[in-house]
Amino acid sequence: MRDLGVGFGYLMKGQRWVAQHGKQYGMGLLPGLITLVLYAGALVALALWGDDAVGWATPFADAWSAPWQGLFRGFLTVLLFALALLLSVLTFTAVTLLIGQPFYESLSEKVDIAESGHAPESGLPLWRELWISARDSLRIVVRAAVWGVLLFALGFIPVAGQTVVPVIGFCVTGFFLVEELTAVALQRRGVELRDRLTLLRSRKQLAWGFGTPLAVAFLVPFVAVFLMPGAVAGATLMARDLLGENGSGADDGAAAPGGGQDPDAATRRMPLT
């Protein structure tokens, strides 16, 4: 249970760090604002024309008598919008990190330098880093979407669907948020997606302590924008903890080609819980 508090502590430390570094905080707000505008436009369009889309997709219901046609299509419209909201929460971080890759890389490096005087570098060109980030984000989004659909279906179970399932949903969403956020620092260290997931699974409570309250906060889009820079800073601090790094430097692990860390070395240092 201690790791729950430690994870939440990293989230708070990240917010304090950006509050003390106004320039990095200001730059870190831009990607979130851009993503928010894009998502808001998509959700407004869905609200306006979602019923038309449902009507087009269900021509077999054209001949149904009232009120069954209206109830059926109304239910599907609400379901479609609810799924869109869920996916927007699950993908907001991935899209924001992709749009703001250069900004968040710089912020994460500043945190590393403040902690140890050194920031590991991947040695990869920007286009390659963007490709890896987009590829890994897509994999995570697909996994998160599968979980989202499953939990949405379980939500129809009486009692448990309205109590236990939402809690599980926030924990799952929080875990995937943490993976996306720590990827900024871990990718620079040469840690691949599979190894990143192994690291986080080895300390699930740490990930939940950081990600679950963040997932709850991210339900409010404007809050997500303002918390995003601090979340990246806090996730960098968490990544250092996961890899067993301390304030003495970022050279604790074996060096990987290009200046990062050897993923196998990182995995070997993982705490077994």
PDB file of C-alpha atoms in Angstrom:
ATOM      1  CA  MET A   1       0.000   0.000   0.000  1.00  0.00           C
ATOM      2  CA  ARG A   2       2.971   2.323   0.513  1.00  0.00           C
ATOM      3  CA  ASP A   3       3.462   2.615  -3.250  1.00  0.00           C
ATOM      4  CA  LEU A   4       0.002   4.175  -3.623  1.00  0.00           C
ATOM      5  CA  GLY A   5       1.145   7.140  -1.558  1.00  0.00           C
ATOM      6  CA  VAL A   6       4.503   7.269  -3.308  1.00  0.00           C
ATOM      7  CA  GLY A   7       2.813   7.393  -6.712  1.00  0.00           C
ATOM      8  CA  PHE A   8       0.476  10.193  -5.629  1.00  0.00           C
ATOM      9  CA  GLY A   9       3.505  11.987  -4.190  1.00  0.00           C
ATOM     10  CA  TYR A  10       5.220  11.959  -7.593  1.00  0.00           C
ATOM     11  CA  LEU A  11       2.094  13.470  -9.153  1.00  0.00           C
ATOM     12  CA  MET A  12       2.178  16.315  -6.610  1.00  0.00           C
ATOM     13  CA  LYS A  13       5.939  16.791  -6.967  1.00  0.00           C
ATOM     14  CA  GLY A  14       5.536  17.127 -10.726  1.00  0.00           C
ATOM     15  CA  GLN A  15       2.892  19.831 -10.304  1.00  0.00           C
ATOM     16  CA  ARG A  16       5.126  21.698  -7.852  1.00  0.00           C
ATOM     17  CA  TRP A  17       8.094  21.405 -10.208  1.00  0.00           C
ATOM     18  CA  VAL A  18       6.319  23.091 -13.129  1.00  0.00           C
ATOM     19  CA  ALA A  19       4.837  25.710 -10.778  1.00  0.00           C
ATOM     20  CA  GLN A  20       8.418  26.693  -9.956  1.00  0.00           C
ATOM     21  CA  HIS A  21       9.473  26.722 -13.634  1.00  0.00           C
ATOM     22  CA  GLY A  22       7.003  29.010 -15.344  1.00  0.00           C
ATOM     23  CA  LYS A  23       8.583  28.926 -18.807  1.00  0.00           C
ATOM     24  CA  GLN A  24       8.433  25.122 -19.076  1.00  0.00           C
ATOM     25  CA  TYR A  25       4.874  25.164 -17.735  1.00  0.00           C
ATOM     26  CA  GLY A  26       3.728  27.721 -20.305  1.00  0.00           C
ATOM     27  CA  MET A  27       5.236  25.806 -23.215  1.00  0.00           C
ATOM     28  CA  GLY A  28       3.785  22.562 -21.895  1.00  0.00           C
ATOM     29  CA  LEU A  29       0.252  23.993 -22.004  1.00  0.00           C
ATOM     30  CA  LEU A  30       0.232  24.492 -25.787  1.00  0.00           C
ATOM     31  CA  PRO A  31      -0.137  20.821 -26.908  1.00  0.00           C
ATOM     32  CA  GLY A  32      -2.982  20.235 -24.458  1.00  0.00           C
ATOM     33  CA  LEU A  33      -4.846  23.305 -25.676  1.00  0.00           C
ATOM     34  CA  ILE A  34      -4.497  22.201 -29.299  1.00  0.00           C
ATOM     35  CA  THR A  35      -5.752  18.690 -28.453  1.00  0.00           C
ATOM     36  CA  LEU A  36      -8.635  20.106 -26.431  1.00  0.00           C
ATOM     37  CA  VAL A  37      -9.822  22.227 -29.367  1.00  0.00           C
ATOM     38  CA  LEU A  38      -9.647  19.228 -31.718  1.00  0.00           C
ATOM     39  CA  TYR A  39     -11.523  16.927 -29.333  1.00  0.00           C
ATOM     40  CA  ALA A  40     -14.137  19.552 -28.475  1.00  0.00           C
ATOM     41  CA  GLY A  41     -14.834  20.085 -32.171  1.00  0.00           C
ATOM     42  CA  ALA A  42     -15.214  16.345 -32.751  1.00  0.00           C
ATOM     43  CA  LEU A  43     -17.570  15.905 -29.768  1.00  0.00           C
ATOM     44  CA  VAL A  44     -19.698  18.897 -30.783  1.00  0.00           C
ATOM     45  CA  ALA A  45     -19.987  17.471 -34.305  1.00  0.00           C
ATOM     46  CA  LEU A  46     -21.006  14.114 -32.846  1.00  0.00           C
ATOM     47  CA  ALA A  47     -23.615  15.772 -30.628  1.00  0.00           C
ATOM     48  CA  LEU A  48     -25.081  17.610 -33.608  1.00  0.00           C
ATOM     49  CA  TRP A  49     -25.051  14.830 -36.173  1.00  0.00           C
ATOM     50  CA  GLY A  50     -24.778  11.666 -34.102  1.00  0.00           C
ATOM     51  CA  ASP A  51     -28.462  10.837 -34.492  1.00  0.00           C
ATOM     52  CA  ASP A  52     -28.152  11.194 -38.277  1.00  0.00           C
ATOM     53  CA  ALA A  53     -25.192   8.819 -38.254  1.00  0.00           C
ATOM     54  CA  VAL A  54     -27.133   6.275 -36.178  1.00  0.00           C
ATOM     55  CA  GLY A  55     -30.115   6.572 -38.527  1.00  0.00           C
ATOM     56  CA  TRP A  56     -27.870   5.972 -41.540  1.00  0.00           C
ATOM     57  CA  ALA A  57     -26.298   2.928 -39.854  1.00  0.00           C
ATOM     58  CA  THR A  58     -29.631   1.337 -38.910  1.00  0.00           C
ATOM     59  CA  PRO A  59     -31.795   1.351 -42.053  1.00  0.00           C
ATOM     60  CA  PHE A  60     -33.478  -1.856 -40.873  1.00  0.00           C
ATOM     61  CA  ALA A  61     -35.258   0.202 -38.183  1.00  0.00           C
ATOM     62  CA  ASP A  62     -36.919   2.581 -40.672  1.00  0.00           C
ATOM     63  CA  ALA A  63     -40.098   0.533 -40.745  1.00  0.00           C
ATOM     64  CA  TRP A  64     -40.369   0.137 -36.961  1.00  0.00           C
ATOM     65  CA  SER A  65     -43.391   1.702 -35.321  1.00  0.00           C
ATOM     66  CA  ALA A  66     -43.264   4.352 -32.625  1.00  0.00           C
ATOM     67  CA  PRO A  67     -41.980   4.471 -29.956  1.00  0.00           C
ATOM     68  CA  TRP A  68     -39.561   1.571 -30.589  1.00  0.00           C
ATOM     69  CA  GLN A  69     -37.670   3.216 -33.427  1.00  0.00           C
ATOM     70  CA  GLY A  70     -37.038   6.382 -31.416  1.00  0.00           C
ATOM     71  CA  LEU A  71     -36.068   4.476 -28.272  1.00  0.00           C
ATOM     72  CA  PHE A  72     -33.721   2.150 -30.149  1.00  0.00           C
ATOM     73  CA  ARG A  73     -31.949   4.886 -32.082  1.00  0.00           C
ATOM     74  CA  GLY A  74     -31.901   7.197 -29.075  1.00  0.00           C
ATOM     75  CA  PHE A  75     -30.197   4.489 -27.023  1.00  0.00           C
ATOM     76  CA  LEU A  76     -27.609   3.924 -29.757  1.00  0.00           C
ATOM     77  CA  THR A  77     -26.955   7.681 -30.021  1.00  0.00           C
ATOM     78  CA  VAL A  78     -26.367   7.962 -26.277  1.00  0.00           C
ATOM     79  CA  LEU A  79     -24.180   4.851 -26.387  1.00  0.00           C
ATOM     80  CA  LEU A  80     -22.155   6.287 -29.274  1.00  0.00           C
ATOM     81  CA  PHE A  81     -21.574   9.568 -27.461  1.00  0.00           C
ATOM     82  CA  ALA A  82     -20.657   7.786 -24.207  1.00  0.00           C
ATOM     83  CA  LEU A  83     -18.103   5.630 -26.043  1.00  0.00           C
ATOM     84  CA  ALA A  84     -16.705   8.753 -27.715  1.00  0.00           C
ATOM     85  CA  LEU A  85     -16.293  10.425 -24.317  1.00  0.00           C
ATOM     86  CA  LEU A  86     -14.582   7.336 -22.914  1.00  0.00           C
ATOM     87  CA  LEU A  87     -12.216   7.106 -25.868  1.00  0.00           C
ATOM     88  CA  SER A  88     -11.468  10.822 -25.622  1.00  0.00           C
ATOM     89  CA  VAL A  89     -10.352  10.352 -22.009  1.00  0.00           C
ATOM     90  CA  LEU A  90      -8.301   7.269 -22.909  1.00  0.00           C
ATOM     91  CA  THR A  91      -6.626   8.868 -25.927  1.00  0.00           C
ATOM     92  CA  PHE A  92      -6.266  12.491 -24.777  1.00  0.00           C
ATOM     93  CA  THR A  93      -2.860  11.887 -23.218  1.00  0.00           C
ATOM     94  CA  ALA A  94      -1.536   9.902 -26.190  1.00  0.00           C
ATOM     95  CA  VAL A  95      -2.608  12.519 -28.723  1.00  0.00           C
ATOM     96  CA  THR A  96      -1.353  15.404 -26.581  1.00  0.00           C
ATOM     97  CA  LEU A  97       2.021  13.731 -26.076  1.00  0.00           C
ATOM     98  CA  LEU A  98       2.300  13.072 -29.802  1.00  0.00           C
ATOM     99  CA  ILE A  99       1.474  16.674 -30.708  1.00  0.00           C
ATOM    100  CA  GLY A 100       3.722  18.026 -27.977  1.00  0.00           C
ATOM    101  CA  GLN A 101       6.618  15.579 -28.303  1.00  0.00           C
ATOM    102  CA  PRO A 102       9.356  18.261 -28.601  1.00  0.00           C
ATOM    103  CA  PHE A 103       7.867  20.332 -25.736  1.00  0.00           C
ATOM    104  CA  TYR A 104       7.524  17.410 -23.341  1.00  0.00           C
ATOM    105  CA  GLU A 105      10.912  15.955 -24.263  1.00  0.00           C
ATOM    106  CA  SER A 106      12.476  19.277 -23.307  1.00  0.00           C
ATOM    107  CA  LEU A 107      10.488  19.453 -20.062  1.00  0.00           C
ATOM    108  CA  SER A 108      11.432  15.884 -19.120  1.00  0.00           C
ATOM    109  CA  GLU A 109      15.096  16.569 -19.842  1.00  0.00           C
ATOM    110  CA  LYS A 110      14.985  19.646 -17.588  1.00  0.00           C
ATOM    111  CA  VAL A 111      13.609  17.501 -14.754  1.00  0.00           C
ATOM    112  CA  ASP A 112      16.387  14.928 -15.247  1.00  0.00           C
ATOM    113  CA  ILE A 113      19.040  17.637 -15.236  1.00  0.00           C
ATOM    114  CA  ALA A 114      17.586  19.184 -12.073  1.00  0.00           C
ATOM    115  CA  GLU A 115      17.673  15.773 -10.365  1.00  0.00           C
ATOM    116  CA  SER A 116      21.072  14.488 -11.459  1.00  0.00           C
ATOM    117  CA  GLY A 117      22.776  17.070 -13.659  1.00  0.00           C
ATOM    118  CA  HIS A 118      22.427  14.802 -16.686  1.00  0.00           C
ATOM    119  CA  ALA A 119      19.630  13.954 -19.128  1.00  0.00           C
ATOM    120  CA  PRO A 120      19.873  10.631 -21.028  1.00  0.00           C
ATOM    121  CA  GLU A 121      19.394  10.946 -24.776  1.00  0.00           C
ATOM    122  CA  SER A 122      18.127   8.373 -27.234  1.00  0.00           C
ATOM    123  CA  GLY A 123      20.444   9.534 -29.999  1.00  0.00           C
ATOM    124  CA  LEU A 124      17.620   9.118 -32.512  1.00  0.00           C
ATOM    125  CA  PRO A 125      16.522  11.806 -34.994  1.00  0.00           C
ATOM    126  CA  LEU A 126      13.248  13.583 -34.197  1.00  0.00           C
ATOM    127  CA  TRP A 127      11.315  11.850 -36.987  1.00  0.00           C
ATOM    128  CA  ARG A 128      12.341   8.453 -35.614  1.00  0.00           C
ATOM    129  CA  GLU A 129      11.304   9.398 -32.077  1.00  0.00           C
ATOM    130  CA  LEU A 130       7.938  10.629 -33.372  1.00  0.00           C
ATOM    131  CA  TRP A 131       7.406   7.383 -35.274  1.00  0.00           C
ATOM    132  CA  ILE A 132       8.216   5.244 -32.219  1.00  0.00           C
ATOM    133  CA  SER A 133       5.979   7.399 -30.025  1.00  0.00           C
ATOM    134  CA  ALA A 134       3.074   7.208 -32.501  1.00  0.00           C
ATOM    135  CA  ARG A 135       3.470   3.454 -32.949  1.00  0.00           C
ATOM    136  CA  ASP A 136       3.607   2.752 -29.217  1.00  0.00           C
ATOM    137  CA  SER A 137       0.737   5.137 -28.503  1.00  0.00           C
ATOM    138  CA  LEU A 138      -1.434   3.345 -31.050  1.00  0.00           C
ATOM    139  CA  ARG A 139      -0.706   0.014 -29.383  1.00  0.00           C
ATOM    140  CA  ILE A 140      -1.651   1.419 -25.986  1.00  0.00           C
ATOM    141  CA  VAL A 141      -4.792   3.079 -27.330  1.00  0.00           C
ATOM    142  CA  VAL A 142      -5.940  -0.214 -28.869  1.00  0.00           C
ATOM    143  CA  ARG A 143      -5.404  -2.024 -25.562  1.00  0.00           C
ATOM    144  CA  ALA A 144      -7.157   0.749 -23.662  1.00  0.00           C
ATOM    145  CA  ALA A 145     -10.070   0.727 -26.116  1.00  0.00           C
ATOM    146  CA  VAL A 146     -10.536  -3.025 -25.658  1.00  0.00           C
ATOM    147  CA  TRP A 147     -10.617  -2.519 -21.897  1.00  0.00           C
ATOM    148  CA  GLY A 148     -13.006   0.406 -22.341  1.00  0.00           C
ATOM    149  CA  VAL A 149     -15.519  -1.592 -24.382  1.00  0.00           C
ATOM    150  CA  LEU A 150     -15.306  -4.504 -21.923  1.00  0.00           C
ATOM    151  CA  LEU A 151     -15.856  -2.270 -18.890  1.00  0.00           C
ATOM    152  CA  PHE A 152     -18.687  -0.434 -20.621  1.00  0.00           C
ATOM    153  CA  ALA A 153     -20.442  -3.745 -21.219  1.00  0.00           C
ATOM    154  CA  LEU A 154     -19.852  -4.808 -17.598  1.00  0.00           C
ATOM    155  CA  GLY A 155     -21.420  -1.527 -16.520  1.00  0.00           C
ATOM    156  CA  PHE A 156     -24.858  -2.994 -17.268  1.00  0.00           C
ATOM    157  CA  ILE A 157     -24.456  -5.567 -14.459  1.00  0.00           C
ATOM    158  CA  PRO A 158     -26.784  -4.525 -11.627  1.00  0.00           C
ATOM    159  CA  VAL A 159     -25.089  -2.983  -8.562  1.00  0.00           C
ATOM    160  CA  ALA A 160     -21.543  -4.072  -9.491  1.00  0.00           C
ATOM    161  CA  GLY A 161     -21.797  -2.209 -12.784  1.00  0.00           C
ATOM    162  CA  GLN A 162     -22.487   1.037 -10.938  1.00  0.00           C
ATOM    163  CA  THR A 163     -19.994   0.557  -8.076  1.00  0.00           C
ATOM    164  CA  VAL A 164     -17.104  -1.843  -8.690  1.00  0.00           C
ATOM    165  CA  VAL A 165     -16.780  -1.460 -12.458  1.00  0.00           C
ATOM    166  CA  PRO A 166     -16.240   2.341 -12.419  1.00  0.00           C
ATOM    167  CA  VAL A 167     -13.462   1.937  -9.845  1.00  0.00           C
ATOM    168  CA  ILE A 168     -11.780  -0.714 -11.987  1.00  0.00           C
ATOM    169  CA  GLY A 169     -12.222   1.570 -14.989  1.00  0.00           C
ATOM    170  CA  PHE A 170     -10.407   4.446 -13.317  1.00  0.00           C
ATOM    171  CA  CYS A 171      -7.572   2.115 -12.248  1.00  0.00           C
ATOM    172  CA  VAL A 172      -7.193   0.743 -15.783  1.00  0.00           C
ATOM    173  CA  THR A 173      -7.318   4.218 -17.310  1.00  0.00           C
ATOM    174  CA  GLY A 174      -4.791   5.452 -14.751  1.00  0.00           C
ATOM    175  CA  PHE A 175      -2.392   2.622 -15.559  1.00  0.00           C
ATOM    176  CA  PHE A 176      -2.437   3.416 -19.271  1.00  0.00           C
ATOM    177  CA  LEU A 177      -2.055   7.147 -18.554  1.00  0.00           C
ATOM    178  CA  VAL A 178       1.065   6.390 -16.539  1.00  0.00           C
ATOM    179  CA  GLU A 179       2.474   4.265 -19.349  1.00  0.00           C
ATOM    180  CA  GLU A 180       2.003   7.097 -21.829  1.00  0.00           C
ATOM    181  CA  LEU A 181       3.474   9.706 -19.489  1.00  0.00           C
ATOM    182  CA  THR A 182       6.514   7.724 -18.328  1.00  0.00           C
ATOM    183  CA  ALA A 183       7.228   6.832 -21.959  1.00  0.00           C
ATOM    184  CA  VAL A 184       8.569  10.367 -22.480  1.00  0.00           C
ATOM    185  CA  ALA A 185      11.465   9.695 -20.094  1.00  0.00           C
ATOM    186  CA  LEU A 186      11.829   5.952 -20.643  1.00  0.00           C
ATOM    187  CA  GLN A 187      11.958   6.189 -24.428  1.00  0.00           C
ATOM    188  CA  ARG A 188      14.964   8.510 -24.113  1.00  0.00           C
ATOM    189  CA  ARG A 189      16.623   5.747 -22.089  1.00  0.00           C
ATOM    190  CA  GLY A 190      16.020   3.155 -24.803  1.00  0.00           C
ATOM    191  CA  VAL A 191      13.348   1.239 -22.854  1.00  0.00           C
ATOM    192  CA  GLU A 192      10.937  -0.443 -25.278  1.00  0.00           C
ATOM    193  CA  LEU A 193       7.168  -0.623 -24.807  1.00  0.00           C
ATOM    194  CA  ARG A 194       7.196  -4.254 -23.648  1.00  0.00           C
ATOM    195  CA  ASP A 195       9.788  -3.472 -20.970  1.00  0.00           C
ATOM    196  CA  ARG A 196       7.929  -0.320 -19.927  1.00  0.00           C
ATOM    197  CA  LEU A 197       4.777  -2.350 -19.331  1.00  0.00           C
ATOM    198  CA  THR A 198       6.779  -4.943 -17.385  1.00  0.00           C
ATOM    199  CA  LEU A 199       8.237  -2.211 -15.180  1.00  0.00           C
ATOM    200  CA  LEU A 200       4.808  -0.769 -14.408  1.00  0.00           C
ATOM    201  CA  ARG A 201       3.197  -4.156 -13.816  1.00  0.00           C
ATOM    202  CA  SER A 202       5.910  -4.934 -11.287  1.00  0.00           C
ATOM    203  CA  ARG A 203       4.718  -1.921  -9.255  1.00  0.00           C
ATOM    204  CA  LYS A 204       1.043  -1.580 -10.068  1.00  0.00           C
ATOM    205  CA  GLN A 205       0.227   0.310  -6.866  1.00  0.00           C
ATOM    206  CA  LEU A 206       2.800   2.961  -7.746  1.00  0.00           C
ATOM    207  CA  ALA A 207       1.167   3.382 -11.159  1.00  0.00           C
ATOM    208  CA  TRP A 208      -2.346   3.457  -9.644  1.00  0.00           C
ATOM    209  CA  GLY A 209      -1.331   6.024  -7.019  1.00  0.00           C
ATOM    210  CA  PHE A 210      -0.127   8.330  -9.782  1.00  0.00           C
ATOM    211  CA  GLY A 211      -2.546   7.539 -12.581  1.00  0.00           C
ATOM    212  CA  THR A 212      -5.925   6.925 -10.924  1.00  0.00           C
ATOM    213  CA  PRO A 213      -6.391  10.429  -9.416  1.00  0.00           C
ATOM    214  CA  LEU A 214      -5.079  11.840 -12.685  1.00  0.00           C
ATOM    215  CA  ALA A 215      -7.657   9.829 -14.647  1.00  0.00           C
ATOM    216  CA  VAL A 216     -10.420  11.243 -12.438  1.00  0.00           C
ATOM    217  CA  ALA A 217      -9.107  14.778 -12.934  1.00  0.00           C
ATOM    218  CA  PHE A 218      -8.783  14.259 -16.694  1.00  0.00           C
ATOM    219  CA  LEU A 219     -12.555  13.763 -16.932  1.00  0.00           C
ATOM    220  CA  VAL A 220     -12.673  17.569 -16.937  1.00  0.00           C
ATOM    221  CA  PRO A 221     -10.945  18.607 -20.195  1.00  0.00           C
ATOM    222  CA  PHE A 222      -9.681  21.988 -18.983  1.00  0.00           C
ATOM    223  CA  VAL A 223      -8.178  20.346 -15.905  1.00  0.00           C
ATOM    224  CA  ALA A 224      -6.359  17.867 -18.145  1.00  0.00           C
ATOM    225  CA  VAL A 225      -4.748  20.730 -20.073  1.00  0.00           C
ATOM    226  CA  PHE A 226      -3.437  22.470 -16.968  1.00  0.00           C
ATOM    227  CA  LEU A 227      -2.249  19.293 -15.232  1.00  0.00           C
ATOM    228  CA  MET A 228      -0.481  17.845 -18.265  1.00  0.00           C
ATOM    229  CA  PRO A 229       2.924  19.604 -17.891  1.00  0.00           C
ATOM    230  CA  GLY A 230       3.128  18.647 -14.214  1.00  0.00           C
ATOM    231  CA  ALA A 231       2.060  15.092 -15.044  1.00  0.00           C
ATOM    232  CA  VAL A 232       4.983  14.778 -17.466  1.00  0.00           C
ATOM    233  CA  ALA A 233       7.382  16.171 -14.855  1.00  0.00           C
ATOM    234  CA  GLY A 234       6.054  13.819 -12.168  1.00  0.00           C
ATOM    235  CA  ALA A 235       6.177  10.849 -14.543  1.00  0.00           C
ATOM    236  CA  THR A 236       9.848  11.592 -15.209  1.00  0.00           C
ATOM    237  CA  LEU A 237      10.514  11.414 -11.470  1.00  0.00           C
ATOM    238  CA  MET A 238       8.581   8.137 -11.348  1.00  0.00           C
ATOM    239  CA  ALA A 239      10.559   6.749 -14.276  1.00  0.00           C
ATOM    240  CA  ARG A 240      13.772   7.426 -12.374  1.00  0.00           C
ATOM    241  CA  ASP A 241      12.349   5.479  -9.424  1.00  0.00           C
ATOM    242  CA  LEU A 242      11.279   2.552 -11.629  1.00  0.00           C
ATOM    243  CA  LEU A 243      14.778   2.279 -13.056  1.00  0.00           C
ATOM    244  CA  GLY A 244      16.450   2.546  -9.666  1.00  0.00           C
ATOM    245  CA  GLU A 245      18.122   5.848 -10.516  1.00  0.00           C
ATOM    246  CA  ASN A 246      18.991   8.260  -7.739  1.00  0.00           C
ATOM    247  CA  GLY A 247      20.197  11.800  -7.473  1.00  0.00           C
ATOM    248  CA  SER A 248      23.794  10.803  -8.099  1.00  0.00           C
ATOM    249  CA  GLY A 249      23.289  10.434 -11.802  1.00  0.00           C
ATOM    250  CA  ALA A 250      21.480   8.752 -14.626  1.00  0.00           C
ATOM    251  CA  ASP A 251      24.327   6.448 -15.464  1.00  0.00           C
ATOM    252  CA  ASP A 252      23.294   3.657 -13.083  1.00  0.00           C
ATOM    253  CA  GLY A 253      22.345   1.313 -15.881  1.00  0.00           C
ATOM    254  CA  ALA A 254      24.280  -0.067 -18.793  1.00  0.00           C
ATOM    255  CA  ALA A 255      24.491   2.368 -21.663  1.00  0.00           C
ATOM    256  CA  ALA A 256      22.523   1.585 -24.758  1.00  0.00           C
ATOM    257  CA  PRO A 257      23.523   2.675 -28.240  1.00  0.00           C
ATOM    258  CA  GLY A 258      22.696   6.326 -28.751  1.00  0.00           C
ATOM    259  CA  GLY A 259      23.117   7.382 -25.128  1.00  0.00           C
ATOM    260  CA  GLY A 260      20.063   5.672 -23.585  1.00  0.00           C
ATOM    261  CA  GLN A 261      19.984   2.760 -21.191  1.00  0.00           C
ATOM    262  CA  ASP A 262      20.001  -0.888 -22.024  1.00  0.00           C
ATOM    263  CA  PRO A 263      16.378  -2.093 -21.638  1.00  0.00           C
ATOM    264  CA  ASP A 264      17.574  -5.447 -20.335  1.00  0.00           C
ATOM    265  CA  ALA A 265      19.623  -3.692 -17.660  1.00  0.00           C
ATOM    266  CA  ALA A 266      16.552  -1.706 -16.660  1.00  0.00           C
ATOM    267  CA  THR A 267      14.498  -4.863 -16.466  1.00  0.00           C
ATOM    268  CA  ARG A 268      17.124  -6.645 -14.369  1.00  0.00           C
ATOM    269  CA  ARG A 269      16.909  -3.871 -11.784  1.00  0.00           C
ATOM    270  CA  MET A 270      13.128  -4.073 -11.491  1.00  0.00           C
ATOM    271  CA  PRO A 271      11.822  -4.683  -7.982  1.00  0.00           C
ATOM    272  CA  LEU A 272      10.037  -8.016  -7.688  1.00  0.00           C
ATOM    273  CA  THR A 273       6.656  -7.486  -6.070  1.00  0.00           C
TER     274      THR A 273
END
